[in-house]
CSV table of C-alpha atoms and ligand atoms in Angstrom, one decimal:
chain,number,residue,atom,x,y,z
P,1,MET,CA,0.6,-9.5,-1.3
P,2,THR,CA,-1.2,-6.4,0.1
P,3,GLU,CA,-2.6,-4.9,-3.1
P,4,THR,CA,-6.0,-6.1,-4.2
P,5,ARG,CA,-5.7,-7.7,-7.7
P,6,VAL,CA,-8.6,-9.4,-9.2
P,7,ARG,CA,-9.3,-10.7,-12.7
P,8,ILE,CA,-11.8,-12.0,-15.2
P,9,ALA,CA,-10.5,-14.7,-17.4
P,10,PRO,CA,-12.9,-15.3,-20.3
P,11,SER,CA,-12.4,-17.9,-23.0
P,12,PRO,CA,-13.1,-16.5,-26.4
P,13,THR,CA,-15.1,-19.6,-27.4
P,14,GLY,CA,-18.5,-17.9,-27.4
P,15,PRO,CA,-20.1,-14.5,-27.3
P,16,LEU,CA,-20.1,-12.5,-24.0
P,17,HIS,CA,-22.4,-14.4,-21.8
P,18,ILE,CA,-24.6,-12.9,-19.0
P,19,GLY,CA,-22.7,-15.0,-16.5
P,20,THR,CA,-19.3,-13.8,-17.6
P,21,ALA,CA,-20.5,-10.2,-17.7
P,22,ARG,CA,-21.8,-10.6,-14.1
P,23,THR,CA,-18.5,-12.1,-12.9
P,24,ALA,CA,-16.6,-9.3,-14.7
P,25,LEU,CA,-18.8,-6.7,-13.0
P,26,PHE,CA,-18.4,-8.1,-9.5
P,27,ASN,CA,-14.6,-8.2,-10.0
P,28,TYR,CA,-14.7,-4.7,-11.3
P,29,LEU,CA,-16.8,-3.4,-8.5
P,30,PHE,CA,-14.7,-5.2,-5.9
P,31,ALA,CA,-11.5,-3.6,-7.4
P,32,ARG,CA,-13.2,-0.1,-7.5
P,33,ARG,CA,-14.5,-0.4,-3.9
P,34,THR,CA,-11.1,-1.6,-2.5
P,35,GLY,CA,-8.9,0.7,-4.6
P,36,GLY,CA,-7.5,-2.4,-6.3
P,37,THR,CA,-6.6,-3.5,-9.8
P,38,PHE,CA,-8.9,-5.3,-12.2
P,39,ILE,CA,-7.3,-7.5,-14.9
P,40,LEU,CA,-8.6,-9.0,-18.0
P,41,ARG,CA,-6.9,-12.2,-19.1
P,42,LEU,CA,-7.9,-14.1,-22.2
P,43,GLU,CA,-7.9,-17.9,-21.7
P,44,ASP,CA,-7.5,-18.6,-25.4
P,45,THR,CA,-5.7,-22.0,-25.1
P,46,ASP,CA,-8.7,-23.9,-26.7
P,47,VAL,CA,-7.4,-23.1,-30.1
P,48,ALA,CA,-10.0,-25.1,-31.9
P,49,ARG,CA,-12.9,-23.1,-30.4
P,50,SER,CA,-11.4,-19.7,-29.8
P,51,THR,CA,-12.0,-17.0,-32.4
P,52,VAL,CA,-11.1,-13.4,-32.9
P,53,ALA,CA,-14.8,-12.6,-33.5
P,54,PHE,CA,-15.7,-14.0,-30.0
P,55,GLU,CA,-12.8,-12.1,-28.5
P,56,GLU,CA,-14.2,-8.9,-30.1
P,57,ASP,CA,-17.7,-9.6,-28.9
P,58,ILE,CA,-16.4,-10.1,-25.3
P,59,LEU,CA,-14.2,-7.0,-25.2
P,60,THR,CA,-16.6,-4.7,-26.9
P,61,GLY,CA,-19.5,-6.0,-24.8
P,62,LEU,CA,-17.6,-5.2,-21.6
P,63,HIS,CA,-16.5,-1.8,-22.9
P,64,TRP,CA,-20.1,-1.1,-23.8
P,65,LEU,CA,-21.3,-2.0,-20.3
P,66,GLY,CA,-18.7,0.4,-18.9
P,67,ILE,CA,-16.7,-2.4,-17.2
P,68,GLN,CA,-13.2,-1.1,-17.7
P,69,TRP,CA,-10.1,-3.1,-16.8
P,70,ASP,CA,-6.8,-1.7,-15.7
P,71,GLU,CA,-4.6,-4.3,-17.3
P,72,GLY,CA,-5.1,-6.6,-20.3
P,73,PRO,CA,-5.7,-6.4,-24.0
P,74,ASP,CA,-8.0,-3.4,-24.8
P,75,SER,CA,-9.4,-4.7,-28.0
P,76,ALA,CA,-9.5,-7.9,-30.1
P,77,GLY,CA,-6.1,-8.5,-31.5
P,78,GLY,CA,-5.0,-5.2,-29.8
P,79,GLU,CA,-2.0,-4.4,-27.6
P,80,ASP,CA,-1.7,-5.4,-24.0
P,81,ARG,CA,-1.7,-2.8,-21.2
P,82,GLY,CA,0.0,-3.5,-17.9
P,83,PRO,CA,3.2,-4.8,-16.3
P,84,TYR,CA,2.2,-8.4,-15.9
P,85,GLY,CA,1.7,-9.2,-19.6
P,86,PRO,CA,1.2,-10.9,-21.9
P,87,TYR,CA,-2.5,-11.3,-20.9
P,88,ARG,CA,-3.3,-13.9,-23.5
P,89,GLN,CA,-2.5,-17.4,-22.5
P,90,MET,CA,-1.3,-18.5,-25.9
P,91,GLN,CA,1.5,-16.0,-25.5
P,92,ARG,CA,2.5,-17.4,-22.1
P,93,ARG,CA,3.5,-20.9,-23.1
P,94,GLU,CA,7.1,-20.7,-21.8
P,95,ARG,CA,5.8,-19.8,-18.4
P,96,TYR,CA,3.7,-22.9,-18.2
P,97,ASP,CA,6.6,-25.0,-19.6
P,98,GLU,CA,8.9,-23.6,-17.0
P,99,ALA,CA,6.4,-24.3,-14.1
P,100,ALA,CA,5.9,-27.8,-15.4
P,101,ARG,CA,9.6,-28.5,-15.5
P,102,ASP,CA,9.9,-27.1,-12.0
P,103,LEU,CA,7.1,-29.4,-10.6
P,104,LEU,CA,8.7,-32.4,-12.5
P,105,ALA,CA,12.1,-31.6,-11.1
P,106,ARG,CA,10.7,-31.5,-7.5
P,107,ASP,CA,8.7,-34.7,-8.2
P,108,LEU,CA,5.5,-32.9,-7.5
P,109,ALA,CA,4.4,-34.0,-10.9
P,110,TYR,CA,5.4,-37.1,-13.0
P,111,PRO,CA,5.1,-38.3,-16.6
P,112,CYS,CA,2.3,-40.7,-17.2
P,113,TYR,CA,2.5,-43.1,-20.2
P,114,CYS,CA,-0.9,-44.8,-19.7
P,115,THR,CA,-2.6,-45.4,-23.0
P,116,ALA,CA,-6.2,-44.3,-23.7
P,117,GLU,CA,-7.1,-48.0,-23.6
P,118,GLU,CA,-5.7,-48.5,-20.2
P,119,LEU,CA,-7.4,-45.4,-18.9
P,120,GLU,CA,-10.7,-46.6,-20.4
P,121,ALA,CA,-10.3,-50.0,-18.8
P,122,ASP,CA,-9.7,-48.3,-15.4
P,123,ARG,CA,-12.8,-46.2,-15.9
P,124,LYS,CA,-14.9,-49.3,-16.7
P,125,ALA,CA,-13.6,-51.2,-13.7
P,126,HIS,CA,-14.5,-48.3,-11.4
P,127,GLU,CA,-17.9,-48.1,-12.9
P,128,ALA,CA,-18.5,-51.8,-12.4
P,129,ALA,CA,-17.4,-51.4,-8.8
P,130,HIS,CA,-19.8,-48.4,-8.4
P,131,GLU,CA,-16.8,-46.2,-7.6
P,132,PRO,CA,-16.2,-42.7,-8.9
P,133,PRO,CA,-13.5,-42.6,-11.6
P,134,ARG,CA,-10.0,-41.9,-10.4
P,135,TYR,CA,-6.5,-42.3,-11.7
P,136,VAL,CA,-5.1,-45.6,-10.3
P,137,GLY,CA,-1.5,-44.3,-10.1
P,138,ARG,CA,0.0,-46.8,-12.6
P,139,CYS,CA,2.8,-44.4,-13.5
P,140,ALA,CA,3.2,-42.6,-10.1
P,141,ASN,CA,6.3,-44.5,-9.1
P,142,LEU,CA,8.1,-45.5,-12.3
P,143,THR,CA,11.8,-45.7,-11.9
P,144,ALA,CA,14.1,-43.3,-13.7
P,145,GLU,CA,15.2,-46.2,-15.9
P,146,THR,CA,11.7,-47.2,-16.9
P,147,ARG,CA,10.9,-43.6,-17.8
P,148,ALA,CA,14.0,-43.3,-19.8
P,149,ALA,CA,13.3,-46.5,-21.7
P,150,LYS,CA,9.8,-45.3,-22.5
P,151,GLU,CA,11.1,-41.9,-23.8
P,152,ALA,CA,13.8,-43.7,-25.8
P,153,SER,CA,11.1,-45.8,-27.5
P,154,GLY,CA,9.5,-42.5,-28.6
P,155,LEU,CA,6.7,-42.4,-26.0
P,156,ARG,CA,5.8,-38.9,-24.7
P,157,GLY,CA,4.2,-38.8,-21.3
P,158,ALA,CA,1.4,-36.5,-20.1
P,159,LEU,CA,2.3,-34.7,-16.9
P,160,ARG,CA,0.3,-35.6,-13.9
P,161,PHE,CA,0.2,-33.6,-10.7
P,162,ARG,CA,0.7,-35.7,-7.5
P,163,VAL,CA,-2.3,-35.0,-5.3
P,164,PRO,CA,-1.1,-35.1,-1.7
P,165,PRO,CA,-3.3,-36.9,0.8
P,166,GLY,CA,-5.3,-34.9,3.3
P,167,VAL,CA,-8.1,-32.5,3.6
P,168,VAL,CA,-8.0,-29.2,1.6
P,169,ALA,CA,-9.8,-26.5,3.5
P,170,PHE,CA,-10.4,-22.8,2.7
P,171,ASP,CA,-12.7,-20.0,3.8
P,172,ASP,CA,-14.7,-18.9,0.8
P,173,LEU,CA,-15.7,-15.3,1.1
P,174,VAL,CA,-19.2,-16.1,0.0
P,175,ARG,CA,-19.7,-19.8,0.9
P,176,GLY,CA,-17.8,-19.8,4.2
P,177,HIS,CA,-15.7,-22.7,5.3
P,178,VAL,CA,-15.2,-25.4,2.7
P,179,GLU,CA,-13.4,-28.7,3.2
P,180,ILE,CA,-12.8,-31.4,0.6
P,181,ASP,CA,-10.8,-34.6,1.1
P,182,ALA,CA,-8.1,-34.7,-1.6
P,183,PHE,CA,-9.0,-38.3,-2.0
P,184,ASN,CA,-12.2,-37.2,-3.7
P,185,LEU,CA,-10.4,-35.2,-6.4
P,186,GLY,CA,-10.1,-38.2,-8.7
P,187,GLY,CA,-6.5,-39.0,-8.1
P,188,ASP,CA,-3.4,-37.4,-9.7
P,189,PHE,CA,-4.6,-35.2,-12.5
P,190,VAL,CA,-3.1,-34.3,-15.9
P,191,ILE,CA,-1.7,-30.7,-16.0
P,192,VAL,CA,0.0,-31.0,-19.4
P,193,ARG,CA,-1.1,-33.3,-22.2
P,194,SER,CA,1.4,-35.6,-23.9
P,195,ASP,CA,1.5,-33.2,-26.9
P,196,GLY,CA,2.7,-30.4,-24.5
P,197,THR,CA,-0.6,-28.6,-24.2
P,198,PRO,CA,-1.1,-27.2,-20.7
P,199,LEU,CA,-4.6,-27.7,-19.2
P,200,TYR,CA,-7.0,-25.3,-17.5
P,201,HIS,CA,-6.3,-26.1,-13.8
P,202,PHE,CA,-2.6,-25.6,-14.4
P,203,VAL,CA,-2.5,-22.5,-16.5
P,204,VAL,CA,-5.1,-20.7,-14.4
P,205,VAL,CA,-3.0,-21.2,-11.3
P,206,VAL,CA,0.3,-20.4,-13.0
P,207,ASP,CA,-1.2,-17.1,-14.3
P,208,ASP,CA,-3.0,-16.2,-11.0
P,209,ALA,CA,0.3,-16.7,-9.2
P,210,ALA,CA,2.4,-14.8,-11.8
P,211,MET,CA,-0.1,-12.0,-11.9
P,212,ASP,CA,-0.3,-11.8,-8.1
P,213,ILE,CA,-4.0,-12.2,-8.0
P,214,SER,CA,-5.2,-11.6,-4.5
P,215,HIS,CA,-8.9,-12.6,-4.8
P,216,VAL,CA,-10.3,-15.1,-7.2
P,217,ILE,CA,-14.0,-14.1,-7.7
P,218,ARG,CA,-15.7,-16.5,-10.1
P,219,GLY,CA,-18.8,-18.6,-10.7
P,220,GLU,CA,-19.8,-21.3,-8.3
P,221,ASP,CA,-19.4,-23.9,-11.1
P,222,HIS,CA,-15.6,-23.6,-10.3
P,223,LEU,CA,-16.0,-24.3,-6.6
P,224,SER,CA,-15.1,-28.0,-7.1
P,225,ASN,CA,-12.0,-27.0,-9.0
P,226,THR,CA,-10.7,-24.8,-6.1
P,227,PRO,CA,-9.1,-27.6,-4.1
P,228,LYS,CA,-7.0,-28.6,-7.1
P,229,HIS,CA,-6.0,-25.0,-7.6
P,230,ILE,CA,-5.0,-24.6,-3.9
P,231,LEU,CA,-2.8,-27.7,-4.1
P,232,LEU,CA,-1.2,-26.3,-7.2
P,233,PHE,CA,-0.6,-22.9,-5.7
P,234,ARG,CA,1.1,-24.6,-2.7
P,235,ALA,CA,3.2,-26.8,-5.0
P,236,LEU,CA,4.3,-23.7,-6.9
P,237,GLY,CA,5.3,-22.1,-3.7
P,238,HIS,CA,2.9,-19.3,-4.0
P,239,ASP,CA,0.5,-17.8,-1.5
P,240,VAL,CA,-3.0,-19.0,-2.0
P,241,PRO,CA,-5.4,-16.2,-3.0
P,242,ALA,CA,-8.7,-15.6,-1.3
P,243,PHE,CA,-11.7,-17.2,-3.1
P,244,ALA,CA,-15.2,-16.0,-3.6
P,245,HIS,CA,-17.6,-18.1,-5.5
P,246,LEU,CA,-20.6,-16.3,-6.9
P,247,PRO,CA,-24.0,-18.0,-7.0
P,248,LEU,CA,-25.1,-19.7,-10.2
P,249,ILE,CA,-27.5,-17.8,-12.5
P,250,LEU,CA,-30.6,-19.9,-12.9
P,251,ASN,CA,-33.4,-20.1,-15.5
P,252,PRO,CA,-36.8,-19.4,-14.1
P,253,ASP,CA,-37.3,-23.1,-13.6
P,254,ARG,CA,-34.2,-23.0,-11.4
P,255,THR,CA,-32.0,-25.1,-13.7
P,256,LYS,CA,-28.6,-23.6,-14.5
P,257,MET,CA,-29.0,-20.7,-16.9
P,258,SER,CA,-28.6,-22.0,-20.5
P,259,LYS,CA,-28.8,-20.7,-24.0
P,260,ARG,CA,-31.6,-23.1,-24.6
P,261,LYS,CA,-33.9,-21.7,-22.0
P,262,SER,CA,-32.8,-18.1,-21.6
P,263,GLN,CA,-31.3,-15.4,-23.7
P,264,THR,CA,-27.7,-15.4,-22.6
P,265,ALA,CA,-25.7,-13.3,-25.1
P,266,ILE,CA,-25.2,-9.7,-24.0
P,267,SER,CA,-25.2,-8.6,-27.6
P,268,ASP,CA,-28.8,-9.8,-27.9
P,269,TYR,CA,-29.9,-7.6,-25.1
P,270,LEU,CA,-28.2,-4.7,-26.7
P,271,ALA,CA,-30.0,-5.4,-30.0
P,272,GLN,CA,-33.3,-5.4,-28.2
P,273,GLY,CA,-32.8,-2.0,-26.8
P,274,PHE,CA,-31.7,-2.8,-23.2
P,275,ILE,CA,-29.5,0.1,-22.1
P,276,ARG,CA,-26.2,-0.4,-20.3
P,277,GLU,CA,-27.2,1.4,-17.2
P,278,ALA,CA,-30.1,-1.0,-16.7
P,279,LEU,CA,-28.1,-4.1,-17.6
P,280,VAL,CA,-25.2,-3.2,-15.2
P,281,ASN,CA,-27.7,-2.4,-12.5
P,282,TYR,CA,-29.6,-5.7,-13.1
P,283,LEU,CA,-26.4,-7.8,-13.3
P,284,ALA,CA,-25.2,-6.3,-9.9
P,285,LEU,CA,-28.4,-7.5,-8.3
P,286,LEU,CA,-28.0,-11.0,-9.7
P,287,GLY,CA,-26.6,-12.5,-6.5
P,288,TRP,CA,-25.9,-9.3,-4.6
P,289,SER,CA,-28.1,-6.8,-2.8
P,290,THR,CA,-27.6,-3.5,-1.0
P,291,GLY,CA,-29.1,-4.9,2.1
P,292,THR,CA,-31.7,-2.2,1.8
P,293,GLU,CA,-34.7,-1.6,-0.4
P,294,GLU,CA,-32.7,0.4,-2.9
P,295,GLU,CA,-32.4,-1.2,-6.2
P,296,ILE,CA,-31.8,1.6,-8.8
P,297,LEU,CA,-28.0,2.1,-8.7
P,298,SER,CA,-25.6,3.5,-11.3
P,299,LEU,CA,-22.2,1.9,-11.9
P,300,ASP,CA,-20.6,4.6,-9.8
P,301,GLU,CA,-23.0,4.1,-6.9
P,302,LEU,CA,-22.5,0.3,-7.2
P,303,SER,CA,-18.7,0.9,-7.1
P,304,ALA,CA,-19.0,2.8,-3.9
P,305,ARG,CA,-21.2,0.2,-2.2
P,306,PHE,CA,-20.4,-3.2,-3.5
P,307,ASP,CA,-19.1,-5.8,-0.9
P,308,LEU,CA,-18.7,-9.5,-0.9
P,309,GLU,CA,-20.6,-9.8,2.4
P,310,HIS,CA,-23.9,-9.2,0.7
P,311,VAL,CA,-23.4,-11.7,-2.1
P,312,GLN,CA,-25.9,-14.5,-1.6
P,313,LYS,CA,-25.1,-18.2,-1.4
P,314,GLY,CA,-28.2,-19.5,-3.2
P,315,GLY,CA,-28.7,-19.4,-6.9
P,316,ALA,CA,-29.9,-16.1,-8.6
P,317,VAL,CA,-32.9,-16.6,-10.8
P,318,PHE,CA,-32.8,-14.6,-13.9
P,319,ASP,CA,-36.0,-12.5,-13.9
P,320,ARG,CA,-36.5,-10.9,-17.3
P,321,GLU,CA,-39.5,-8.9,-16.2
P,322,ARG,CA,-37.4,-7.2,-13.5
P,323,LEU,CA,-34.8,-6.4,-16.0
P,324,GLU,CA,-37.4,-4.8,-18.3
P,325,TRP,CA,-38.8,-2.8,-15.5
P,326,LEU,CA,-35.3,-1.5,-14.6
P,327,ASN,CA,-34.7,-0.8,-18.2
P,328,GLY,CA,-37.8,1.4,-18.3
P,329,GLN,CA,-36.7,3.2,-15.2
P,330,TRP,CA,-33.3,3.9,-16.6
P,331,ILE,CA,-34.7,5.0,-20.0
P,332,ARG,CA,-36.8,7.6,-18.0
P,333,LYS,CA,-33.6,9.0,-16.4
P,334,LEU,CA,-31.8,9.6,-19.7
P,335,GLU,CA,-31.2,13.2,-20.9
P,336,PRO,CA,-33.3,14.1,-24.0
P,337,ASP,CA,-30.3,14.3,-26.3
P,338,ASP,CA,-28.9,11.1,-25.1
P,339,LEU,CA,-32.2,9.3,-25.5
P,340,ILE,CA,-32.6,10.7,-29.0
P,341,GLU,CA,-29.2,9.5,-30.0
P,342,ARG,CA,-29.8,6.1,-28.6
P,343,LEU,CA,-33.1,5.8,-30.4
P,344,GLU,CA,-31.7,6.6,-33.8
P,345,PRO,CA,-30.3,3.1,-34.6
P,346,PHE,CA,-33.6,1.6,-33.7
P,347,LEU,CA,-35.5,3.9,-35.9
P,348,GLN,CA,-33.0,3.2,-38.7
P,349,ARG,CA,-33.8,-0.4,-38.2
P,350,GLU,CA,-37.5,0.3,-38.6
P,351,LEU,CA,-36.7,2.1,-41.8
P,352,ASP,CA,-34.5,-0.7,-43.1
P,353,ALA,CA,-37.2,-3.2,-42.4
P,354,GLY,CA,-39.7,-1.1,-44.3
P,355,ARG,CA,-41.9,-0.6,-41.2
P,356,ILE,CA,-41.6,3.2,-41.5
P,357,ASP,CA,-41.1,5.4,-44.6
P,358,ARG,CA,-38.9,8.1,-43.2
P,359,LEU,CA,-36.8,9.0,-40.2
P,360,PRO,CA,-37.9,11.8,-37.9
P,361,ASP,CA,-35.3,14.5,-37.4
P,362,PRO,CA,-34.0,15.0,-33.9
P,363,GLU,CA,-36.3,18.0,-33.2
P,364,GLU,CA,-39.4,16.0,-34.1
P,365,LEU,CA,-38.2,13.2,-31.9
P,366,ARG,CA,-37.5,15.7,-29.1
P,367,GLY,CA,-41.1,16.9,-29.3
P,368,LEU,CA,-42.3,13.4,-28.8
P,369,LEU,CA,-40.2,12.5,-25.8
P,370,PRO,CA,-43.0,13.5,-23.3
P,371,ILE,CA,-45.2,10.8,-24.7
P,372,VAL,CA,-42.5,8.3,-25.5
P,373,GLN,CA,-39.9,8.3,-22.7
P,374,GLU,CA,-42.3,7.2,-20.0
P,375,ARG,CA,-43.6,4.4,-22.1
P,376,LEU,CA,-40.6,2.7,-23.5
P,377,PRO,CA,-39.7,-0.6,-21.8
P,378,ARG,CA,-36.9,-1.0,-24.3
P,379,LEU,CA,-35.5,1.2,-27.1
P,380,ASP,CA,-36.6,-1.3,-29.7
P,381,ALA,CA,-40.2,-0.6,-28.7
P,382,VAL,CA,-40.1,2.8,-30.3
P,383,GLY,CA,-41.4,1.5,-33.7
P,384,ASP,CA,-44.4,-0.1,-32.1
P,385,LEU,CA,-45.1,2.9,-30.0
P,386,VAL,CA,-44.9,5.8,-32.4
P,387,GLY,CA,-43.7,4.3,-35.8
P,388,PHE,CA,-47.2,5.1,-37.2
P,389,LEU,CA,-46.1,8.8,-37.3
P,390,TRP,CA,-43.6,8.1,-40.1
P,391,VAL,CA,-45.8,5.8,-42.3
P,392,ASP,CA,-46.9,7.5,-45.5
P,393,ASP,CA,-49.7,5.2,-46.4
P,394,LEU,CA,-51.4,3.9,-43.3
P,395,ARG,CA,-53.9,1.2,-44.0
P,396,PRO,CA,-55.5,0.0,-40.8
P,397,ASP,CA,-56.9,-3.5,-40.8
P,398,PRO,CA,-60.7,-3.1,-41.1
P,399,ALA,CA,-61.1,-5.9,-38.6
P,400,LEU,CA,-59.3,-3.8,-36.0
P,401,LEU,CA,-61.1,-0.6,-36.9
P,402,VAL,CA,-64.5,-1.9,-35.7
P,403,PRO,CA,-64.6,-1.8,-31.9
P,404,LYS,CA,-66.0,-5.0,-30.3
P,405,ARG,CA,-69.4,-3.6,-29.4
P,406,TRP,CA,-69.8,-1.8,-32.8
P,407,ASP,CA,-70.5,-2.9,-36.3
P,408,ALA,CA,-69.0,-1.4,-39.5
P,409,ALA,CA,-71.9,1.1,-40.1
P,410,THR,CA,-71.6,2.5,-36.5
P,411,THR,CA,-67.9,2.8,-36.9
P,412,ARG,CA,-68.3,4.7,-40.2
P,413,ASP,CA,-70.8,6.9,-38.6
P,414,GLY,CA,-68.6,7.4,-35.5
P,415,LEU,CA,-65.5,8.2,-37.5
P,416,ALA,CA,-67.3,10.5,-39.9
P,417,THR,CA,-68.9,12.5,-37.1
P,418,ALA,CA,-65.6,12.6,-35.2
P,419,ARG,CA,-63.9,13.9,-38.3
P,420,GLU,CA,-66.5,16.7,-38.6
P,421,THR,CA,-66.2,17.5,-35.0
P,422,ILE,CA,-62.5,17.7,-35.2
P,423,ALA,CA,-62.5,19.8,-38.4
P,424,ALA,CA,-65.2,22.1,-37.1
P,425,THR,CA,-64.1,22.6,-33.5
P,426,VAL,CA,-60.4,22.8,-33.8
P,427,GLY,CA,-59.0,25.4,-36.1
P,428,ALA,CA,-55.7,25.0,-37.9
P,429,VAL,CA,-54.1,27.5,-35.6
P,430,THR,CA,-54.0,25.5,-32.4
P,431,PHE,CA,-54.3,21.8,-32.3
P,432,GLU,CA,-54.0,20.9,-28.6
P,433,ALA,CA,-54.9,17.8,-26.7
P,434,ASP,CA,-57.2,19.6,-24.3
P,435,GLU,CA,-59.0,21.3,-27.1
P,436,LEU,CA,-59.7,18.0,-28.8
P,437,GLU,CA,-61.0,15.9,-26.0
P,438,PRO,CA,-64.2,17.7,-24.7
P,439,PRO,CA,-66.0,18.0,-28.1
P,440,LEU,CA,-65.3,14.3,-28.9
P,441,ARG,CA,-66.6,13.3,-25.4
P,442,ALA,CA,-69.7,15.4,-26.0
P,443,LEU,CA,-70.2,13.7,-29.4
P,444,ALA,CA,-70.1,10.2,-27.8
P,445,GLU,CA,-72.5,11.3,-25.1
P,446,ALA,CA,-75.0,12.9,-27.6
P,447,ARG,CA,-75.0,9.7,-29.7
P,448,GLY,CA,-75.2,7.3,-26.8
P,449,TRP,CA,-71.8,5.7,-27.6
P,450,LYS,CA,-69.4,4.5,-25.1
P,451,VAL,CA,-66.6,7.0,-25.1
P,452,GLY,CA,-64.1,4.1,-25.1
P,453,ASP,CA,-65.5,2.7,-28.3
P,454,LEU,CA,-65.4,6.0,-30.2
P,455,PHE,CA,-61.9,6.7,-29.0
P,456,MET,CA,-60.8,3.2,-29.9
P,457,ALA,CA,-62.1,3.6,-33.5
P,458,ILE,CA,-60.3,6.9,-33.8
P,459,ARG,CA,-57.1,5.4,-32.4
P,460,VAL,CA,-57.0,2.5,-34.8
P,461,ALA,CA,-58.0,4.8,-37.7
P,462,VAL,CA,-55.1,7.2,-37.2
P,463,THR,CA,-52.4,4.7,-35.9
P,464,GLY,CA,-53.4,1.3,-37.2
P,465,ARG,CA,-53.0,0.0,-33.6
P,466,THR,CA,-55.1,-0.6,-30.5
P,467,ALA,CA,-52.4,0.3,-28.0
P,468,THR,CA,-50.7,3.7,-28.4
P,469,PRO,CA,-49.7,6.7,-26.3
P,470,PRO,CA,-52.7,8.7,-25.1
P,471,LEU,CA,-55.1,9.3,-28.0
P,472,PHE,CA,-55.1,13.1,-27.9
P,473,ASP,CA,-51.3,13.4,-27.6
P,474,THR,CA,-51.2,11.1,-30.6
P,475,LEU,CA,-53.5,13.3,-32.6
P,476,VAL,CA,-51.4,16.3,-31.7
P,477,ALA,CA,-48.2,14.5,-32.8
P,478,LEU,CA,-49.9,13.6,-36.1
P,479,GLY,CA,-51.1,17.1,-36.7
P,480,ARG,CA,-54.5,18.3,-38.0
P,481,ASP,CA,-54.1,17.5,-41.6
P,482,ARG,CA,-52.8,14.0,-41.2
P,483,THR,CA,-55.4,13.2,-38.6
P,484,LEU,CA,-58.2,14.3,-40.9
P,485,ALA,CA,-56.7,12.4,-43.9
P,486,ARG,CA,-56.3,9.2,-41.9
P,487,LEU,CA,-59.9,9.4,-40.7
P,488,ASP,CA,-61.0,9.9,-44.3
P,489,ARG,CA,-59.0,6.9,-45.4
P,490,ALA,CA,-60.4,4.7,-42.6
P,491,ILE,CA,-63.9,5.6,-43.5
P,492,GLU,CA,-63.2,4.7,-47.1
P,493,LEU,CA,-61.7,1.4,-46.0
P,494,LEU,CA,-64.9,0.6,-44.2
P,495,THR,CA,-67.2,1.4,-47.1
P,496,ASP,CA,-66.8,-2.1,-48.5
P,497,VAL,CA,-67.2,-3.8,-45.2
P,498,PRO,CA,-70.8,-5.1,-44.8
P,499,GLY,CA,-72.9,-4.0,-41.8
L,501,LIG,N1,-12.0,-19.3,-18.4
L,501,LIG,C1,-12.6,-19.7,-17.2
L,501,LIG,C2,-14.1,-19.4,-17.3
L,501,LIG,O1,-14.5,-18.5,-18.0
L,501,LIG,C3,-12.0,-19.0,-16.0
L,501,LIG,C4,-12.3,-19.6,-14.8
L,501,LIG,C5,-11.6,-18.9,-13.6
L,501,LIG,O2,-12.0,-17.7,-13.3
L,501,LIG,O3,-10.8,-19.5,-13.0
L,501,LIG,O4,-14.9,-20.1,-16.7
């Protein structure tokens, strides 16, 4: 086994989770870095909870992130690609049956006829004795006659793997040397249910063996499963792959990341306007670092630099602020056409929600990029930032219109004189930010107003908001006519406000 072969083995029982995406990414990067092969295998044996919709969410989410696999099903319900197929466990049943028969024939596994009641009584006895639960071995040494008699009476046994005594040791590529006494594995464990369904520990090993997986890179929550897997690899007569257990992703309160406390579905990040470059970059840093100060890295740069040596042991706290910051950095790097294209669905969403009245055309959007691109933390912020440009009938809230230190009368006065100043000083020919600012500053000074108050009143009058791109760029984007009309409208709105 010289070739590097790694895999991600998601179960389609939920949408693509941050943790799965991170594991997929680390496997992908490891494969790219080492010139190896990255496999996607669907663990779809939990028939009750697996759906095609979740499969679709996982596969399209990984495609969207740019994490491409070399072998496996390309799309939900789609064809397999690669020489080790099928890559869906439901289609690999004969292989598990064959491996089970083999272990049984070599007495490395045995049928267990214990009833649910017996197992429950064992569990209670252990509990009463303050011992961890373990299988007591009731069926471990049944004679061939006893087994035959049970089968003849219609009983079907579950298949239990015989856990050999001794210490299981391995050198995890992240965690270092790990040793676990097989006695602590809970006794002989079931690998195939009495109804014939093979269970996780068994199928994962049968598949990793059959697919010649060289490195199992997965979440630390699987660390305690690894001794069982190693014993199964040995029993199946297969080389044991290398293991690398990635640190858990934690909520900010350092509990294990959960849906309840954090946003975990990749599709939700996409819907909020996180871009793939930023998410990939962020996911790579969830438990790995360059070992330098550098933190903005593209998928290609990551592929060239990733190594398991710099994966940390301790949990990786999910820091949403850092992700947003990275997202802003990556948005700034986008080419104008690319950004325009990516903004379009978010503007459409603003239109559909009735927050704007029309869509800007790409040229209009391009003209705005100098004031927008620097300021977008996420694509979905575009409506908040500049949506006021595409609203026909802007009606600012009179309460917002009046700056804190001003009353309604001062605001009316301020807006009216600002309107005159703008109309008089700036012709219709040019309407530039640097032409607008000096006369309005002079006006504030002449009247003894704080410049900030006057500018805030104008800002709210023309945008309806207190936080916008720089005021004069905003006025330029609106154009002379709309600026004057919006000032008129605001003055009108204030006429009925007392003071
Ligand atoms: N389906 C398992 C999971 O998603 C795979 C575990 C493994 O990689 O062995 O957690």
